[in-house]
PDB file of C-alpha atoms in Angstrom:
ATOM      1  CA  MET A   1       0.000   0.000   0.000  1.00  0.00           C
ATOM      2  CA  THR A   2       1.235   3.476  -0.845  1.00  0.00           C
ATOM      3  CA  ARG A   3       1.687   5.736   2.134  1.00  0.00           C
ATOM      4  CA  PRO A   4      -0.322   8.964   2.334  1.00  0.00           C
ATOM      5  CA  VAL A   5       1.042  12.149   0.830  1.00  0.00           C
ATOM      6  CA  GLU A   6       2.573  14.573   3.301  1.00  0.00           C
ATOM      7  CA  HIS A   7       3.499  17.220   0.731  1.00  0.00           C
ATOM      8  CA  LEU A   8       1.894  18.180  -2.580  1.00  0.00           C
ATOM      9  CA  VAL A   9       4.417  20.056  -4.745  1.00  0.00           C
ATOM     10  CA  LEU A  10       2.916  22.019  -7.620  1.00  0.00           C
ATOM     11  CA  MET A  11       5.710  22.295 -10.153  1.00  0.00           C
ATOM     12  CA  GLY A  12       6.296  23.744 -13.597  1.00  0.00           C
ATOM     13  CA  VAL A  13       7.621  26.782 -15.394  1.00  0.00           C
ATOM     14  CA  ALA A  14       6.687  30.326 -14.450  1.00  0.00           C
ATOM     15  CA  GLY A  15       3.085  31.288 -15.152  1.00  0.00           C
ATOM     16  CA  CYS A  16       1.716  27.718 -15.303  1.00  0.00           C
ATOM     17  CA  GLY A  17      -0.715  28.322 -12.445  1.00  0.00           C
ATOM     18  CA  LYS A  18       1.117  26.901  -9.434  1.00  0.00           C
ATOM     19  CA  THR A  19       0.022  29.598  -6.989  1.00  0.00           C
ATOM     20  CA  THR A  20      -3.626  29.615  -8.075  1.00  0.00           C
ATOM     21  CA  ALA A  21      -3.781  25.818  -7.925  1.00  0.00           C
ATOM     22  CA  ALA A  22      -2.142  25.860  -4.485  1.00  0.00           C
ATOM     23  CA  ASP A  23      -4.702  28.372  -3.232  1.00  0.00           C
ATOM     24  CA  ASN A  24      -7.519  26.144  -4.501  1.00  0.00           C
ATOM     25  CA  LEU A  25      -5.976  23.057  -2.870  1.00  0.00           C
ATOM     26  CA  HIS A  26      -5.527  24.995   0.376  1.00  0.00           C
ATOM     27  CA  ARG A  27      -9.221  25.922   0.394  1.00  0.00           C
ATOM     28  CA  ALA A  28     -10.167  22.279  -0.267  1.00  0.00           C
ATOM     29  CA  LEU A  29      -7.710  20.560   2.084  1.00  0.00           C
ATOM     30  CA  GLY A  30      -6.828  23.208   4.642  1.00  0.00           C
ATOM     31  CA  TRP A  31      -3.108  22.416   4.369  1.00  0.00           C
ATOM     32  CA  PRO A  32      -0.665  25.354   4.693  1.00  0.00           C
ATOM     33  CA  ILE A  33       1.048  26.648   1.559  1.00  0.00           C
ATOM     34  CA  ALA A  34       4.715  27.403   1.042  1.00  0.00           C
ATOM     35  CA  GLU A  35       5.389  29.626  -1.955  1.00  0.00           C
ATOM     36  CA  ALA A  36       8.938  28.678  -2.962  1.00  0.00           C
ATOM     37  CA  ASP A  37       9.532  32.191  -4.298  1.00  0.00           C
ATOM     38  CA  ASP A  38       9.384  33.379  -0.673  1.00  0.00           C
ATOM     39  CA  PHE A  39      12.372  31.151   0.151  1.00  0.00           C
ATOM     40  CA  HIS A  40      14.720  32.752  -2.409  1.00  0.00           C
ATOM     41  CA  PRO A  41      17.571  34.789  -0.947  1.00  0.00           C
ATOM     42  CA  ALA A  42      17.691  38.436  -1.990  1.00  0.00           C
ATOM     43  CA  ALA A  43      20.597  37.731  -4.363  1.00  0.00           C
ATOM     44  CA  ASN A  44      18.484  35.245  -6.358  1.00  0.00           C
ATOM     45  CA  ILE A  45      15.569  37.662  -6.613  1.00  0.00           C
ATOM     46  CA  ALA A  46      17.876  40.473  -7.735  1.00  0.00           C
ATOM     47  CA  LYS A  47      19.445  38.221 -10.357  1.00  0.00           C
ATOM     48  CA  MET A  48      16.090  37.109 -11.793  1.00  0.00           C
ATOM     49  CA  SER A  49      14.762  40.677 -11.673  1.00  0.00           C
ATOM     50  CA  ARG A  50      17.650  41.647 -13.957  1.00  0.00           C
ATOM     51  CA  GLY A  51      16.602  38.874 -16.355  1.00  0.00           C
ATOM     52  CA  VAL A  52      19.523  36.593 -15.471  1.00  0.00           C
ATOM     53  CA  PRO A  53      18.653  32.896 -15.097  1.00  0.00           C
ATOM     54  CA  LEU A  54      19.651  31.178 -11.883  1.00  0.00           C
ATOM     55  CA  THR A  55      22.370  28.542 -11.899  1.00  0.00           C
ATOM     56  CA  ASP A  56      22.228  25.255 -10.037  1.00  0.00           C
ATOM     57  CA  GLU A  57      24.587  26.787  -7.481  1.00  0.00           C
ATOM     58  CA  ASP A  58      22.031  29.574  -6.913  1.00  0.00           C
ATOM     59  CA  ARG A  59      19.230  27.045  -6.489  1.00  0.00           C
ATOM     60  CA  TRP A  60      20.720  24.481  -4.070  1.00  0.00           C
ATOM     61  CA  PRO A  61      20.497  26.625  -0.883  1.00  0.00           C
ATOM     62  CA  TRP A  62      16.991  27.753  -1.880  1.00  0.00           C
ATOM     63  CA  LEU A  63      15.771  24.201  -2.494  1.00  0.00           C
ATOM     64  CA  THR A  64      17.444  22.964   0.698  1.00  0.00           C
ATOM     65  CA  SER A  65      15.617  25.581   2.779  1.00  0.00           C
ATOM     66  CA  LEU A  66      12.323  24.552   1.182  1.00  0.00           C
ATOM     67  CA  ARG A  67      13.015  20.857   1.842  1.00  0.00           C
ATOM     68  CA  ASP A  68      13.857  21.653   5.458  1.00  0.00           C
ATOM     69  CA  TRP A  69      10.611  23.641   5.864  1.00  0.00           C
ATOM     70  CA  MET A  70       8.659  20.644   4.556  1.00  0.00           C
ATOM     71  CA  SER A  71      10.467  18.286   6.960  1.00  0.00           C
ATOM     72  CA  ALA A  72       9.792  20.554   9.924  1.00  0.00           C
ATOM     73  CA  ARG A  73       6.045  20.591   9.120  1.00  0.00           C
ATOM     74  CA  ALA A  74       5.993  16.800   8.664  1.00  0.00           C
ATOM     75  CA  ALA A  75       7.724  16.358  12.040  1.00  0.00           C
ATOM     76  CA  ASP A  76       4.817  18.302  13.558  1.00  0.00           C
ATOM     77  CA  GLY A  77       2.281  16.140  11.720  1.00  0.00           C
ATOM     78  CA  ILE A  78       1.353  18.925   9.294  1.00  0.00           C
ATOM     79  CA  ARG A  79       0.776  18.174   5.621  1.00  0.00           C
ATOM     80  CA  THR A  80       1.757  20.893   3.160  1.00  0.00           C
ATOM     81  CA  ILE A  81       1.186  22.336  -0.277  1.00  0.00           C
ATOM     82  CA  VAL A  82       4.284  23.733  -1.963  1.00  0.00           C
ATOM     83  CA  THR A  83       4.707  25.752  -5.146  1.00  0.00           C
ATOM     84  CA  CYS A  84       8.124  25.282  -6.707  1.00  0.00           C
ATOM     85  CA  SER A  85       9.301  25.211 -10.301  1.00  0.00           C
ATOM     86  CA  ALA A  86      11.295  22.014  -9.517  1.00  0.00           C
ATOM     87  CA  LEU A  87      12.430  22.038 -13.129  1.00  0.00           C
ATOM     88  CA  LYS A  88      15.127  19.364 -12.940  1.00  0.00           C
ATOM     89  CA  ARG A  89      15.029  15.816 -11.648  1.00  0.00           C
ATOM     90  CA  SER A  90      17.944  16.619  -9.337  1.00  0.00           C
ATOM     91  CA  TYR A  91      15.891  19.442  -7.746  1.00  0.00           C
ATOM     92  CA  ARG A  92      12.941  17.107  -7.239  1.00  0.00           C
ATOM     93  CA  ASP A  93      15.255  14.476  -5.796  1.00  0.00           C
ATOM     94  CA  LEU A  94      16.447  16.999  -3.203  1.00  0.00           C
ATOM     95  CA  LEU A  95      12.863  18.035  -2.359  1.00  0.00           C
ATOM     96  CA  SER A  96      11.912  14.347  -2.092  1.00  0.00           C
ATOM     97  CA  GLU A  97      14.404  14.017   0.760  1.00  0.00           C
ATOM     98  CA  ALA A  98      11.911  15.890   2.958  1.00  0.00           C
ATOM     99  CA  GLU A  99      10.418  13.923   5.802  1.00  0.00           C
ATOM    100  CA  GLY A 100       7.213  12.269   4.581  1.00  0.00           C
ATOM    101  CA  ARG A 101       5.950  11.433   1.121  1.00  0.00           C
ATOM    102  CA  VAL A 102       6.410  14.154  -1.505  1.00  0.00           C
ATOM    103  CA  PHE A 103       4.013  14.031  -4.471  1.00  0.00           C
ATOM    104  CA  PHE A 104       4.627  16.245  -7.516  1.00  0.00           C
ATOM    105  CA  ILE A 105       1.902  17.763  -9.692  1.00  0.00           C
ATOM    106  CA  HIS A 106       3.490  19.047 -12.899  1.00  0.00           C
ATOM    107  CA  LEU A 107       1.280  21.754 -14.387  1.00  0.00           C
ATOM    108  CA  LEU A 108       1.680  21.899 -18.155  1.00  0.00           C
ATOM    109  CA  ALA A 109       0.698  24.864 -20.318  1.00  0.00           C
ATOM    110  CA  ASP A 110       1.269  26.138 -23.832  1.00  0.00           C
ATOM    111  CA  PRO A 111       4.323  28.448 -24.050  1.00  0.00           C
ATOM    112  CA  ASP A 112       2.335  31.167 -25.870  1.00  0.00           C
ATOM    113  CA  GLU A 113      -0.330  31.068 -23.153  1.00  0.00           C
ATOM    114  CA  LEU A 114       2.375  31.321 -20.485  1.00  0.00           C
ATOM    115  CA  ARG A 115       3.956  34.364 -22.128  1.00  0.00           C
ATOM    116  CA  GLU A 116       0.519  35.996 -22.246  1.00  0.00           C
ATOM    117  CA  ARG A 117      -0.136  35.231 -18.576  1.00  0.00           C
ATOM    118  CA  MET A 118       3.263  36.542 -17.517  1.00  0.00           C
ATOM    119  CA  ALA A 119       2.899  39.715 -19.564  1.00  0.00           C
ATOM    120  CA  HIS A 120      -0.213  40.596 -17.538  1.00  0.00           C
ATOM    121  CA  ARG A 121       1.078  39.470 -14.141  1.00  0.00           C
ATOM    122  CA  GLU A 122       1.818  42.299 -11.731  1.00  0.00           C
ATOM    123  CA  GLY A 123       4.159  42.476  -8.774  1.00  0.00           C
ATOM    124  CA  HIS A 124       6.302  39.453  -9.611  1.00  0.00           C
ATOM    125  CA  PHE A 125      10.080  39.576 -10.007  1.00  0.00           C
ATOM    126  CA  MET A 126      10.203  36.875 -12.707  1.00  0.00           C
ATOM    127  CA  PRO A 127      10.222  38.567 -16.134  1.00  0.00           C
ATOM    128  CA  PRO A 128       8.717  36.829 -19.195  1.00  0.00           C
ATOM    129  CA  SER A 129      12.173  36.973 -20.797  1.00  0.00           C
ATOM    130  CA  LEU A 130      13.296  34.117 -18.498  1.00  0.00           C
ATOM    131  CA  LEU A 131      10.585  31.720 -19.703  1.00  0.00           C
ATOM    132  CA  PRO A 132      12.796  30.213 -22.463  1.00  0.00           C
ATOM    133  CA  SER A 133      15.513  29.426 -19.897  1.00  0.00           C
ATOM    134  CA  GLN A 134      12.934  27.647 -17.760  1.00  0.00           C
ATOM    135  CA  PHE A 135      11.770  25.501 -20.667  1.00  0.00           C
ATOM    136  CA  ALA A 136      15.409  24.748 -21.510  1.00  0.00           C
ATOM    137  CA  ALA A 137      16.025  23.504 -17.953  1.00  0.00           C
ATOM    138  CA  LEU A 138      12.716  21.635 -17.599  1.00  0.00           C
ATOM    139  CA  GLU A 139      12.951  17.868 -17.217  1.00  0.00           C
ATOM    140  CA  PRO A 140       9.421  16.416 -17.162  1.00  0.00           C
ATOM    141  CA  LEU A 141       8.520  13.903 -14.481  1.00  0.00           C
ATOM    142  CA  SER A 142       9.927  10.440 -15.146  1.00  0.00           C
ATOM    143  CA  ASP A 143       7.810   7.316 -14.776  1.00  0.00           C
ATOM    144  CA  ASP A 144       9.692   6.395 -11.603  1.00  0.00           C
ATOM    145  CA  GLU A 145       8.961   9.728  -9.884  1.00  0.00           C
ATOM    146  CA  ASP A 146       6.054  10.083  -7.474  1.00  0.00           C
ATOM    147  CA  GLY A 147       3.751  12.463  -9.300  1.00  0.00           C
ATOM    148  CA  VAL A 148       1.412  13.267 -12.161  1.00  0.00           C
ATOM    149  CA  ALA A 149       1.283  15.742 -15.030  1.00  0.00           C
ATOM    150  CA  VAL A 150      -1.830  17.880 -15.399  1.00  0.00           C
ATOM    151  CA  VAL A 151      -2.586  20.100 -18.388  1.00  0.00           C
ATOM    152  CA  SER A 152      -3.628  23.614 -17.416  1.00  0.00           C
ATOM    153  CA  GLN A 153      -7.248  24.148 -18.434  1.00  0.00           C
ATOM    154  CA  ALA A 154      -9.170  27.203 -19.674  1.00  0.00           C
ATOM    155  CA  THR A 155     -10.051  28.333 -16.142  1.00  0.00           C
ATOM    156  CA  PRO A 156      -8.422  27.897 -12.722  1.00  0.00           C
ATOM    157  CA  GLU A 157     -11.507  25.991 -11.584  1.00  0.00           C
ATOM    158  CA  GLU A 158     -11.184  23.502 -14.451  1.00  0.00           C
ATOM    159  CA  THR A 159      -7.476  23.108 -13.712  1.00  0.00           C
ATOM    160  CA  PHE A 160      -8.308  22.429 -10.059  1.00  0.00           C
ATOM    161  CA  GLU A 161     -10.827  19.763 -11.082  1.00  0.00           C
ATOM    162  CA  ALA A 162      -8.205  18.198 -13.383  1.00  0.00           C
ATOM    163  CA  ILE A 163      -5.725  18.125 -10.476  1.00  0.00           C
ATOM    164  CA  LEU A 164      -8.253  16.427  -8.208  1.00  0.00           C
ATOM    165  CA  ALA A 165      -9.062  13.862 -10.896  1.00  0.00           C
ATOM    166  CA  ALA A 166      -5.345  13.178 -11.468  1.00  0.00           C
ATOM    167  CA  LEU A 167      -4.769  12.723  -7.740  1.00  0.00           C
ATOM    168  CA  GLU A 168      -7.680  10.306  -7.546  1.00  0.00           C
ATOM    169  CA  ARG A 169      -6.308   8.299 -10.478  1.00  0.00           C
ATOM    170  CA  ALA A 170      -2.767   8.314  -9.104  1.00  0.00           C
ATOM    171  CA  SER A 171      -3.692   6.709  -5.827  1.00  0.00           C
ATOM    172  CA  SER A 172      -6.551   6.387  -3.443  1.00  0.00           C
ATOM    173  CA  ASN A 173      -3.996   7.431  -0.806  1.00  0.00           C
ATOM    174  CA  ALA A 174      -2.817  10.539  -2.695  1.00  0.00           C
ATOM    175  CA  VAL A 175      -4.335  12.929  -0.162  1.00  0.00           C
TER     176      VAL A 175
END
């Protein structure tokens, strides 16, 4: 039997709907949300704000702090929802080291739609010019990873329903 999920990680490139999906899951499940962007050190935010892609060396401390946050919640018996690009398998492997089961939900969306979304997004440090670098780094979930891919739908509500359906298909113990 598969053990219950402790952490749902909404992953994908910028603009794919991670935050909106996390908010919807939070309302449905009541689990706290960690927005991975809030874990970036100031140097990472400044770099991205200038349109410079992060390197793996920039990402390791950020991902480690997120993993540690997840482990601390699990140690207290708290399940979590996390938004994190988690573009590479190696990043997901590090996040999967968190205490408890980590289940990834890869939100997929058309690149043109993502550019449109990002062009109209306000108050975010990630410029649309970095989207190509995110697609270049993206390694989709492998069959041996604990997670599912979900195509972003026309509305956030339809995407939320698609996530719930994917979770149900993935395992009766998914949540």
